[in-house]
XYZ file of N, CA and C in Angstrom:
801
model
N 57.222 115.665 108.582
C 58.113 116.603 109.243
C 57.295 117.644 110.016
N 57.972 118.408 110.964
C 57.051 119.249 111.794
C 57.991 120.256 111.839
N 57.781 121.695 111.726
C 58.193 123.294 111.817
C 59.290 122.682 113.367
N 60.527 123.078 112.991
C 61.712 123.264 113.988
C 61.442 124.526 115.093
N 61.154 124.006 116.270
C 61.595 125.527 117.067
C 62.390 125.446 117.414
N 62.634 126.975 117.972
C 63.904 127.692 118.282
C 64.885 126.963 119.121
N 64.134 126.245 120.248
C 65.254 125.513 121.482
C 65.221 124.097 121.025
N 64.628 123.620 119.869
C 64.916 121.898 119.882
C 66.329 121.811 119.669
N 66.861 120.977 120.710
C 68.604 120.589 120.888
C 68.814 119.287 120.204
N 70.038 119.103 119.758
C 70.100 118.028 119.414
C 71.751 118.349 118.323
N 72.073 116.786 117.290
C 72.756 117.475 116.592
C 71.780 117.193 114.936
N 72.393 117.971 114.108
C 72.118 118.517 113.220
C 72.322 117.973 112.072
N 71.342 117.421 110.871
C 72.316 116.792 109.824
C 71.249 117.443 108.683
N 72.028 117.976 107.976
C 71.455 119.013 106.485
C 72.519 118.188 105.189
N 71.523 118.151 104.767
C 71.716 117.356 102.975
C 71.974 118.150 102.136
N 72.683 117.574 100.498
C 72.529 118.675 99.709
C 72.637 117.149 98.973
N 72.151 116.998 98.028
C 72.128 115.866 97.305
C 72.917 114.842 98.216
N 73.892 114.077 97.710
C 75.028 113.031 98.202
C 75.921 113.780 99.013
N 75.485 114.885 99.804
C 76.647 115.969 100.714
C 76.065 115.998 101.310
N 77.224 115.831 102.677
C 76.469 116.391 104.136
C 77.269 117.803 104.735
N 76.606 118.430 105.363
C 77.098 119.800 106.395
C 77.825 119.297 107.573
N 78.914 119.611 107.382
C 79.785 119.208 108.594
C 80.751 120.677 108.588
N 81.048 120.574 110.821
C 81.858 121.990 110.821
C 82.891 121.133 111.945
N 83.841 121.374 111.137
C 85.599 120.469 111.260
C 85.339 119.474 111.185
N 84.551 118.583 110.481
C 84.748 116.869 110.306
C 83.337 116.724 111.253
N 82.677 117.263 111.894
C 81.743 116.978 112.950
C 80.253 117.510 112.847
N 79.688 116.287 112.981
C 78.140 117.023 112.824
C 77.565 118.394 113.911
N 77.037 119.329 113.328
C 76.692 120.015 114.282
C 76.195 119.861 115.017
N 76.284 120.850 116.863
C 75.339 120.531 117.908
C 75.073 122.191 118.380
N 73.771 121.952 118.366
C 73.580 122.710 119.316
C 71.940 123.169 119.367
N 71.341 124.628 119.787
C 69.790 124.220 119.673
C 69.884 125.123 118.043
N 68.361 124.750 117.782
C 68.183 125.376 116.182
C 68.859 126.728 115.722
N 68.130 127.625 117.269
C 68.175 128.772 117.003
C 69.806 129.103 116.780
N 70.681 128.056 117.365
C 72.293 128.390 117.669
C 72.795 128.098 115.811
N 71.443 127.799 114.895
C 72.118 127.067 113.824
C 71.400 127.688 112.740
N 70.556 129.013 112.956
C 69.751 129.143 112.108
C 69.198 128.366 111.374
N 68.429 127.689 112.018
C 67.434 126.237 111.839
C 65.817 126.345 112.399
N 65.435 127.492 112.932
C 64.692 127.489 113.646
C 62.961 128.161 112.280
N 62.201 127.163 112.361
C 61.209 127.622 111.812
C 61.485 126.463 110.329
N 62.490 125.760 110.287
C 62.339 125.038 108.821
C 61.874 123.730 109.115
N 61.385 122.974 108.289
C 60.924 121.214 108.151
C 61.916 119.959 108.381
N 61.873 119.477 109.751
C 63.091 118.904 110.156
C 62.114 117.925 111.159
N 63.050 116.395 111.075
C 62.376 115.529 112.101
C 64.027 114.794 113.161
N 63.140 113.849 114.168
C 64.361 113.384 114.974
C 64.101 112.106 113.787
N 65.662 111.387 113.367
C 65.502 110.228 112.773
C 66.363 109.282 113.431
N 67.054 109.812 114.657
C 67.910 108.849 115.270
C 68.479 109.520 116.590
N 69.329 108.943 117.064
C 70.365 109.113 118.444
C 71.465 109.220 118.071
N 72.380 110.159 118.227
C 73.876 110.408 117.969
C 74.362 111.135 119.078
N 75.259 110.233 119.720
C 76.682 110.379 121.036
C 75.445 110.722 122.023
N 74.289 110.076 122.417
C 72.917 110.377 123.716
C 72.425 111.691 123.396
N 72.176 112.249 122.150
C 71.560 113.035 121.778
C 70.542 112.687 120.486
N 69.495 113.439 120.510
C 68.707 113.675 119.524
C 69.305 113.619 117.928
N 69.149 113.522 116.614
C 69.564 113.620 115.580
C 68.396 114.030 114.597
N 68.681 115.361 114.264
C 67.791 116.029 113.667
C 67.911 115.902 112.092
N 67.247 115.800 111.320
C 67.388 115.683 109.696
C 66.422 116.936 109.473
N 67.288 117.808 108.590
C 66.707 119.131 108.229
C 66.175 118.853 106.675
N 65.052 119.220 106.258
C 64.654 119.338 104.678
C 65.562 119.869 104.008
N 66.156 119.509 102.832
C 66.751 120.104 102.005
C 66.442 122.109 101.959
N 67.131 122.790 101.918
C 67.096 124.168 101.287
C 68.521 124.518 100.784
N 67.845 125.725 100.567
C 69.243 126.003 99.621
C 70.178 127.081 100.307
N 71.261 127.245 100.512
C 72.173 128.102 101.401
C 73.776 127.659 100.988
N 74.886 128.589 101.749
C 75.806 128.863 101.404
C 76.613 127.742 102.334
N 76.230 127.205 102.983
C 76.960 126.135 104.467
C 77.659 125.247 103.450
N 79.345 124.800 103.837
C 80.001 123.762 103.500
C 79.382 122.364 103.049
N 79.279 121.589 102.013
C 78.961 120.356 102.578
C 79.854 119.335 101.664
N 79.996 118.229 102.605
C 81.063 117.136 101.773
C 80.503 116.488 101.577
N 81.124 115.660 100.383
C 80.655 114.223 100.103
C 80.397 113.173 100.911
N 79.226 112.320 101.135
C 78.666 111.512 101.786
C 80.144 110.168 101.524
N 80.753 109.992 100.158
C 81.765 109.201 100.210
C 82.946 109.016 101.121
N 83.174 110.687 101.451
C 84.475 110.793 101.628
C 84.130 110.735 103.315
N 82.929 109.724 104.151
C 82.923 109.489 105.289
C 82.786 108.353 105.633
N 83.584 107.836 104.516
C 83.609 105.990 105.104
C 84.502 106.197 106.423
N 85.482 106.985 106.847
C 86.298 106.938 107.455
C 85.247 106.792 108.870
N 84.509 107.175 109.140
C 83.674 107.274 110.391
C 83.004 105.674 110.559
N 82.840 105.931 111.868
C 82.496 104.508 112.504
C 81.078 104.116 111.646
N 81.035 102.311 111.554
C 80.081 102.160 110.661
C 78.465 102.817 111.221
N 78.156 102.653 112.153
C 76.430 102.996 112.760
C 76.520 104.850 111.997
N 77.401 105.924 112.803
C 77.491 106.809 112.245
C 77.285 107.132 110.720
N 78.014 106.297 109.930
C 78.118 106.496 108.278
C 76.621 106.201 108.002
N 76.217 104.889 109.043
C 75.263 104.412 108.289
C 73.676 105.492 108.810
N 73.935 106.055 109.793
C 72.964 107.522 110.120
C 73.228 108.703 108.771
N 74.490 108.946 108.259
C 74.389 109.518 107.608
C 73.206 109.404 105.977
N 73.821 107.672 106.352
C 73.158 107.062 105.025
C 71.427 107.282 105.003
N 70.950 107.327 106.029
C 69.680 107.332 106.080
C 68.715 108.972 105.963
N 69.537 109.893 106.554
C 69.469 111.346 106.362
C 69.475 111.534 105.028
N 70.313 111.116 104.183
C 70.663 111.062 102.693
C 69.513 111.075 101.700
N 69.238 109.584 102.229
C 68.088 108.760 101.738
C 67.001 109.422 101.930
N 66.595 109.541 103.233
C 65.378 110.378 103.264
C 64.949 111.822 102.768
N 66.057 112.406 102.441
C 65.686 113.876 102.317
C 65.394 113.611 100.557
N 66.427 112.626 100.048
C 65.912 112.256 98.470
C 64.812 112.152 98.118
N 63.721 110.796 99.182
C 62.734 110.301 98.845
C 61.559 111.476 98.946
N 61.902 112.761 100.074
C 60.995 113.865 100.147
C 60.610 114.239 98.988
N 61.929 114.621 98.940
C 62.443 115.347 97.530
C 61.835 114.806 96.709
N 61.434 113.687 95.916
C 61.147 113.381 94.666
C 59.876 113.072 94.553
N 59.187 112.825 96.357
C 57.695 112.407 96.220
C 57.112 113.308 96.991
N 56.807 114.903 96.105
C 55.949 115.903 96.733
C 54.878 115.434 96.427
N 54.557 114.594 95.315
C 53.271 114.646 94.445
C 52.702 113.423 94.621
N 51.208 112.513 94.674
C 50.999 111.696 94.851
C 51.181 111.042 93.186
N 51.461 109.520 93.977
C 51.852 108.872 92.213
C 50.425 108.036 91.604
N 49.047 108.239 92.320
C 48.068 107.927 91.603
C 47.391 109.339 91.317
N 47.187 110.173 92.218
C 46.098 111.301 91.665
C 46.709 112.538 91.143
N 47.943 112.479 92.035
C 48.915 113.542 91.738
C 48.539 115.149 92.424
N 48.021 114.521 93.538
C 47.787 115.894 94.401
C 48.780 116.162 95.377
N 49.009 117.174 96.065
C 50.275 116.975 97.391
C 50.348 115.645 98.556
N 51.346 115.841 98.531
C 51.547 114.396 99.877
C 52.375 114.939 100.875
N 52.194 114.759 102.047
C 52.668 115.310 103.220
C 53.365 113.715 103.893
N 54.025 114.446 104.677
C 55.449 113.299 105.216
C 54.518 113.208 106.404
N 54.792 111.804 107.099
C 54.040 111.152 108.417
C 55.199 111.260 109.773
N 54.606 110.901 110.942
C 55.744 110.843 111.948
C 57.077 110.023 111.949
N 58.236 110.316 112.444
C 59.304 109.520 112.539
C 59.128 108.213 112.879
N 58.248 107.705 113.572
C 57.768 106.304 113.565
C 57.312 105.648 112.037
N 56.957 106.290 110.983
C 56.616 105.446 109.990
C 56.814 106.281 108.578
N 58.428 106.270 108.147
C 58.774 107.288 107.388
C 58.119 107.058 105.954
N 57.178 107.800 105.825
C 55.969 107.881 104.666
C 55.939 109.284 103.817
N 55.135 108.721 102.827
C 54.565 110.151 102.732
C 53.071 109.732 102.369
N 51.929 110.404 102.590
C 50.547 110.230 102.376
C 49.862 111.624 101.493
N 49.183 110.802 100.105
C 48.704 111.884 99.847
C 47.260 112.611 100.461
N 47.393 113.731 100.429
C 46.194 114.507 101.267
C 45.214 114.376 100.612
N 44.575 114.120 99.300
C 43.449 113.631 99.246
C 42.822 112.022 98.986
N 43.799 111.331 98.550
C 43.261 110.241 98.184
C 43.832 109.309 99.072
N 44.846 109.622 100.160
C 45.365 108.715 101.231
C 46.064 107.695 101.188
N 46.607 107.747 99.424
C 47.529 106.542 99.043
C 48.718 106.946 99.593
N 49.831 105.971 100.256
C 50.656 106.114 101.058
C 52.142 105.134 99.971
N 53.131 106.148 100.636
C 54.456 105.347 99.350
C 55.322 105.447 100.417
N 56.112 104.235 100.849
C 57.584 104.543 102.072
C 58.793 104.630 100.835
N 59.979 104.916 101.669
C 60.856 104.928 100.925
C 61.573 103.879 100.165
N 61.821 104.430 99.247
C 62.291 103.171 97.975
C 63.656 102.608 98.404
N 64.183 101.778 98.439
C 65.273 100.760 98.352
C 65.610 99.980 97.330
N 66.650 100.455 96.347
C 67.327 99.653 95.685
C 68.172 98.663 95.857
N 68.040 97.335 95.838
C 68.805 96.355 96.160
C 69.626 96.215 94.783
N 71.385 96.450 95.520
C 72.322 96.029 94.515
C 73.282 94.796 95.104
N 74.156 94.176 94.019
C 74.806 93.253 94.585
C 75.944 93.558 94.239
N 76.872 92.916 95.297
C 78.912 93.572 94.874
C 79.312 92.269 95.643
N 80.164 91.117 94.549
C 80.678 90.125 94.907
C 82.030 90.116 94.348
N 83.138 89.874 95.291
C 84.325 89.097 94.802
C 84.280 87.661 94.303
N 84.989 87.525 93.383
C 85.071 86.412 93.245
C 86.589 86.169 92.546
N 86.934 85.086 93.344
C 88.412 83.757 93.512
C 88.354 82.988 92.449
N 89.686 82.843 92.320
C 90.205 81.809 91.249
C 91.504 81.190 91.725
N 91.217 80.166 92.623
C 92.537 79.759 93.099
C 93.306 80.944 94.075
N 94.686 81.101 93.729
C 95.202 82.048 94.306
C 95.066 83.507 94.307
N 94.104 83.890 92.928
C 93.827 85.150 92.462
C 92.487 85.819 92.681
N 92.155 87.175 92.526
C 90.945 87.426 92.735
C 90.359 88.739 91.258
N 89.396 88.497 90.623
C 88.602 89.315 89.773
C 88.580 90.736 90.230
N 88.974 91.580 90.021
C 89.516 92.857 89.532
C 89.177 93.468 88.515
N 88.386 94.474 88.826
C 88.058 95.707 87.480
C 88.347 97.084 87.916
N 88.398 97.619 86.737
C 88.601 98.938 86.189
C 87.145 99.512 85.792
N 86.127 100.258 86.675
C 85.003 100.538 85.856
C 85.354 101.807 85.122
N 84.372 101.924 84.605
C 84.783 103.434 83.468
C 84.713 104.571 84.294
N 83.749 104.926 85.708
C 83.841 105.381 86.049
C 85.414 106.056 87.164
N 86.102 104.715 86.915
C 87.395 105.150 87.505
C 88.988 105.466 86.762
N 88.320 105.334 85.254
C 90.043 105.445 84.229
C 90.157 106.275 85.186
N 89.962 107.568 85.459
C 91.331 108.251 85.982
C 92.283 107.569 87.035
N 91.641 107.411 87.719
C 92.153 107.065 89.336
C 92.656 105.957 89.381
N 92.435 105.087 88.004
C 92.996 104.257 88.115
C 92.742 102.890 89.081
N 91.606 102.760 89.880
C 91.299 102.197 91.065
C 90.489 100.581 90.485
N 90.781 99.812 90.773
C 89.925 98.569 91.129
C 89.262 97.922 91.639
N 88.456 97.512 91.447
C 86.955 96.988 92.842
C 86.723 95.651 92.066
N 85.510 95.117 93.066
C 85.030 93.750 92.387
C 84.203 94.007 91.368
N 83.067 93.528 91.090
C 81.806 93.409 90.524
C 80.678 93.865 91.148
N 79.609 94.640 90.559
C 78.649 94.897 91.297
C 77.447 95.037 90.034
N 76.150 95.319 90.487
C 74.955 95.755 89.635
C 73.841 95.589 90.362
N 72.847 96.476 89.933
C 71.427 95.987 90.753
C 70.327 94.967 89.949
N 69.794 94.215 91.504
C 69.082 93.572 90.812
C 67.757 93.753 90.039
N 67.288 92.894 89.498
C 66.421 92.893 88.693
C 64.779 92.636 89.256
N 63.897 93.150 88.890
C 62.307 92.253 88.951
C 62.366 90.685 88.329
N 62.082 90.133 89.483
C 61.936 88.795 89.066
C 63.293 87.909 89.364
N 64.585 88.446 89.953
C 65.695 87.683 90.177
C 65.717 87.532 91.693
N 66.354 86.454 91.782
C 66.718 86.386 93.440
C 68.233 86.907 93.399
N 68.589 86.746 94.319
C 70.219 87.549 94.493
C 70.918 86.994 94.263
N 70.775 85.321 93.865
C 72.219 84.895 93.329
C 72.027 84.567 91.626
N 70.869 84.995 91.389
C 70.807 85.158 90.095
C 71.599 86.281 89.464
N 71.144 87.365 90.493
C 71.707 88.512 89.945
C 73.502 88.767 90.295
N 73.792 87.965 91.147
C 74.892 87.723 90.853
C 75.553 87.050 89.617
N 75.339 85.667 89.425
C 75.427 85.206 88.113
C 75.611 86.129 87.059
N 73.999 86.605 86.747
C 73.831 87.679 85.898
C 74.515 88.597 85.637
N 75.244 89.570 86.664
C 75.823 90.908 86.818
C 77.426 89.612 86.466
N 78.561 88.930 87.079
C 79.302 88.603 86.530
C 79.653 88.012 85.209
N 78.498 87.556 85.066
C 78.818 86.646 83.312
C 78.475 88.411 82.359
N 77.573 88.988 82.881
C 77.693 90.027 81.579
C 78.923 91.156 81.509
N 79.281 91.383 82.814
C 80.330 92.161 83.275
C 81.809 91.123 82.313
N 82.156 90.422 82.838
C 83.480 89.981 82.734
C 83.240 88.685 81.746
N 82.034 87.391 81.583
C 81.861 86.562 80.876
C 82.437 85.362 81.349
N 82.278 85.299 82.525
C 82.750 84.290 83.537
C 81.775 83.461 84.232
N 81.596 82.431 84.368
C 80.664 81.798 85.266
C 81.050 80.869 86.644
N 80.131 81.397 87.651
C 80.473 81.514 88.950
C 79.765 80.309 89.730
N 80.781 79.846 91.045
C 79.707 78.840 91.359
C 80.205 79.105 93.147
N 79.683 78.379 93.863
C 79.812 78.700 95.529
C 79.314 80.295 96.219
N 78.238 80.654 95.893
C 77.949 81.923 95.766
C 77.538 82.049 97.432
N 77.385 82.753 98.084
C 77.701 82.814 100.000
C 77.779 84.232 100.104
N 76.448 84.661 100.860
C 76.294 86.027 101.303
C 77.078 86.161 102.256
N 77.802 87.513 102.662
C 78.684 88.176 103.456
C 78.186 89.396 104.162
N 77.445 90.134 103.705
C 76.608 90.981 104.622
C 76.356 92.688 103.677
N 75.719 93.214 104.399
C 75.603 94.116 103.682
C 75.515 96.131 103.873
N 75.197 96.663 103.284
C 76.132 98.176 103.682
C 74.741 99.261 102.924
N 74.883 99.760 103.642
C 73.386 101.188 103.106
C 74.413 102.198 102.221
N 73.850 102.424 100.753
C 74.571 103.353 100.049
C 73.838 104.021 99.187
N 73.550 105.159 99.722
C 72.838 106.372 99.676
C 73.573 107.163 98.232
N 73.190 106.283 97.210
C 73.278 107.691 96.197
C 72.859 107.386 94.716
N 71.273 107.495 95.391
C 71.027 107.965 96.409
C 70.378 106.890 97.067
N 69.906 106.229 97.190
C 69.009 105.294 97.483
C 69.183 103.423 97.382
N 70.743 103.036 97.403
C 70.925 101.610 97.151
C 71.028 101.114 98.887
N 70.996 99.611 98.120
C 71.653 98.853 99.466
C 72.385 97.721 99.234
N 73.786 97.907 99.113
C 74.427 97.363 98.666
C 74.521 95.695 99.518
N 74.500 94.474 98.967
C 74.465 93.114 99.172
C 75.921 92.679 99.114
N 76.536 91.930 99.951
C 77.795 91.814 99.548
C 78.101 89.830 99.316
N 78.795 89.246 98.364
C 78.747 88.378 98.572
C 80.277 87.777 97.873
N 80.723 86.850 98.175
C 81.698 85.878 98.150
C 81.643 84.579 96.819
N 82.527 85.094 96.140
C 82.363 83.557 94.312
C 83.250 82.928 94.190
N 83.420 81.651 93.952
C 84.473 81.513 93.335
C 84.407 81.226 91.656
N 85.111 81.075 90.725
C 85.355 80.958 89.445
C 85.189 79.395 89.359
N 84.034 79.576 88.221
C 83.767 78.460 87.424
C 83.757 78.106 86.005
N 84.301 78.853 85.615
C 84.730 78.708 83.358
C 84.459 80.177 83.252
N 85.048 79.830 81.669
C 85.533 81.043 81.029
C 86.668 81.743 80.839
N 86.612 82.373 79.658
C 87.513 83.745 79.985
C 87.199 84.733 79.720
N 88.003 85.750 80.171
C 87.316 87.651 80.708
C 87.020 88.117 78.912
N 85.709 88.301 78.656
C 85.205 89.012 78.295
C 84.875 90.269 78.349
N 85.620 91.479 78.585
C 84.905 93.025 79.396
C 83.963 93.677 78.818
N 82.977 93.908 79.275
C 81.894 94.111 79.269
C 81.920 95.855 78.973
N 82.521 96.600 77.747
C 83.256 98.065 77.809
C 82.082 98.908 77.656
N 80.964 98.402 77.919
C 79.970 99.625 78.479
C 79.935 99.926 79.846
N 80.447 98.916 80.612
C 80.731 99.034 82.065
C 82.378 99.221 82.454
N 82.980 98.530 82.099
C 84.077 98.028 82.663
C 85.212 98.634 81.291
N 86.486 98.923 81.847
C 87.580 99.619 81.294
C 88.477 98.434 81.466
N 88.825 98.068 82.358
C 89.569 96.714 82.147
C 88.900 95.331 83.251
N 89.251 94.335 82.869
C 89.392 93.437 84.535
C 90.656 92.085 84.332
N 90.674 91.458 85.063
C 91.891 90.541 85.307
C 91.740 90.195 86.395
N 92.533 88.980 86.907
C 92.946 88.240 87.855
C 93.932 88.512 88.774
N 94.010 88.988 90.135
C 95.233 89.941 89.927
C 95.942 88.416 92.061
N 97.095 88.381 91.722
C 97.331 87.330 92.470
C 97.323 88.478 93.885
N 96.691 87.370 94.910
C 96.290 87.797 96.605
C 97.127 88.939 97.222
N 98.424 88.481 96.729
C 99.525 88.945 97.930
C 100.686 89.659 96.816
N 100.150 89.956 96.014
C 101.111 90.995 95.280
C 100.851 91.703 94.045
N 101.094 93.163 93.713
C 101.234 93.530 92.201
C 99.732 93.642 92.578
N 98.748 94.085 93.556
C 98.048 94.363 93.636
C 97.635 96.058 92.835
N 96.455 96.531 92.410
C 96.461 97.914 91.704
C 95.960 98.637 93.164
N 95.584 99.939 92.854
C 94.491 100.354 93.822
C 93.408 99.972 94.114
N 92.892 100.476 95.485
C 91.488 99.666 95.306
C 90.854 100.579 96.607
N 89.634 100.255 96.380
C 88.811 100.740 97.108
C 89.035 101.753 98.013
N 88.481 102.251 99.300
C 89.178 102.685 100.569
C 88.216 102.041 101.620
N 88.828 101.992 102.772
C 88.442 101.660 103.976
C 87.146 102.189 104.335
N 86.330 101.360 104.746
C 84.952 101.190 105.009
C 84.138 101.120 103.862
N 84.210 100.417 102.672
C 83.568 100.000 101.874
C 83.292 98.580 101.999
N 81.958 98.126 101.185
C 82.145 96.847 101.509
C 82.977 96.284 100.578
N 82.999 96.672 99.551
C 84.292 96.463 98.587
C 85.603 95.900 99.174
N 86.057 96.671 99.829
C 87.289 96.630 100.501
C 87.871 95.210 101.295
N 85.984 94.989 101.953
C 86.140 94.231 102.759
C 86.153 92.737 102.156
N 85.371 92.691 101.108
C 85.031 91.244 100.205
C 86.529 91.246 100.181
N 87.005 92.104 99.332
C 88.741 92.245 98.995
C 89.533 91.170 99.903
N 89.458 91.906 101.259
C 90.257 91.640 102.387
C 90.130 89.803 102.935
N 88.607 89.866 102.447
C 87.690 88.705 103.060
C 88.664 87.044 102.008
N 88.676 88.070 100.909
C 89.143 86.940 99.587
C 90.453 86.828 99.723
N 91.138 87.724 100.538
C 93.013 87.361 100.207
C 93.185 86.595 101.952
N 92.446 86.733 102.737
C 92.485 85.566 103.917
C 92.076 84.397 103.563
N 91.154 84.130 102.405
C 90.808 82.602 102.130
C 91.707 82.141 101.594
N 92.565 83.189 100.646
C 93.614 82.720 99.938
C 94.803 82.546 100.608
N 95.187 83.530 101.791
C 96.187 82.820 102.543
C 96.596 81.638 103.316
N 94.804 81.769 103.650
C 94.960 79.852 104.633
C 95.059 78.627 103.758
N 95.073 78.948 102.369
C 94.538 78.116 101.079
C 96.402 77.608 101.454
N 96.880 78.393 101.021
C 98.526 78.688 100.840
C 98.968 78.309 102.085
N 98.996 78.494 103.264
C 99.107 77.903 104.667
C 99.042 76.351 104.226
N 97.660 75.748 104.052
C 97.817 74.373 104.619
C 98.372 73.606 103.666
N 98.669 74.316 102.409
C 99.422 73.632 100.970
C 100.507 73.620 101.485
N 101.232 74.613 101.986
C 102.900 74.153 102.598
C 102.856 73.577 103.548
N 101.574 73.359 104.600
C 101.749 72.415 105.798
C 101.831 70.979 105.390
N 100.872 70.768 104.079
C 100.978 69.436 103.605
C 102.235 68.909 103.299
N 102.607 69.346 102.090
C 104.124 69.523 101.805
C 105.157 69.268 102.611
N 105.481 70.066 103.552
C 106.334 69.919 104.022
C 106.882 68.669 104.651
């Protein structure tokens, strides 16, 4: 990072853990000095609307900030700028210190987001947790949970967990569904994937269908799960711009054309 002056223009993105600073829904613009920004540790990490995008070091102050969640609503590249501001100000954050000698480490240019320690020159980029979040089908129905983290709300999602040292990703799929629910999965087919900053995942998204068993819940994770049919008596679920949402969406179109060509036969 390099000392902010007074006239660098651009817009503005300040962290607070999993919160961003926003004024009416909108990232700030304008020059530092217009933001009392001028003189703190801030780099360009991107382009937002043909402007500059500034990521300010964490400090501490009185400015609004919302949850990084509650901006799925914003277009995906945007969310996913947010996601990276997020990320990076974490990885500052946690690696002042070098992790062999343990002397200070200073952050490198926006071209190669590092940090290097100042005496021994061992260099660490930022960490990435790879997690996986798969739906998975059963005929007309789709796997549905309740994690613990949602009794209240009551809300349902698929399956998810991160992977492991030593697994490939459809292991850890396997893995994460048979211990979650006690089900075993087969046709496993990546679908794409989503940056989720909290702080530091990257969520994998992928597509199952059901191969034996029955639901076992897994009640260190999971509060309930079930089979819940495509097109009705659905619970809550997710919100829009998750990839959650989308496996969701992805699984009740396979299931509709399923249902389509069964009555075309038929008939």
């Amino acid at each position: 990072m390099k000392q902010i002056q007074a006239q660098d223009f651009g817009y503005w993105l300040l962290t607070k853990g999993s919160a961003v600073y926003l004024q009416q829904g909108e990232l700030p613009c304008g020059t530092a000095v217009d933001l009392a920004l001028a003189g703190k540790p801030g780099m360009v990490i991107g382009e937002y609307r043909d402007a500059p995008l500034w990521l300010v070091e964490e400090f501490e102050d009185t400015r609004d900030y919302f949850s990084l969640r509650d901006q799925l609503v914003l277009p995906e590249r945007t969310f996913n700028l947010l996601n990276r501001g997020v990320a990076l100000n974490h990885f500052w954050k946690t690696h002042r210190f070098c992790g062999v000698c343990g002397n200070r480490t200073r952050t490198l240019t926006p071209h190669e987001w590092a940090v290097e320690c100042r005496v021994c020159r061992h260099r660490t980029y930022p960490m990435i947790a790879p997690s996986i979040i798969v739906a998975v089908r059963k005929g007309d129905s789709i796997l549905l949970a309740n994690h613990a983290r949602h009794v209240q709300e009551k809300l349902y999602t698929v399956l998810a967990g991160f992977v492991e040292v030593g697994e490939t990703l459809e292991q850890t799929v396997e893995r994460e569904v048979f211990e979650e629910s006690g089900l075993k999965i087969k046709n496993i087919r990546y679908i794409g994937s989503q940056p989720w900053s909290f702080p530091n995942s990257l969520m994998l998204g992928f597509l199952a269908d059901y191969d034996g068993g029955e639901i076992k819940v897994q009640k260190e994770e999971l509060n309930d799960a079930g089979w819940f049919k495509y097109d009705s008596g659905l619970p809550a679920l997710p919100p829009e711009g998750t990839i959650a949402l989308k496996l969701i969406k992805m699984t009740q179109a396979i299931c509709a054309l399923e249902d389509k060509n069964k009555e075309e036969t038929t008939a």
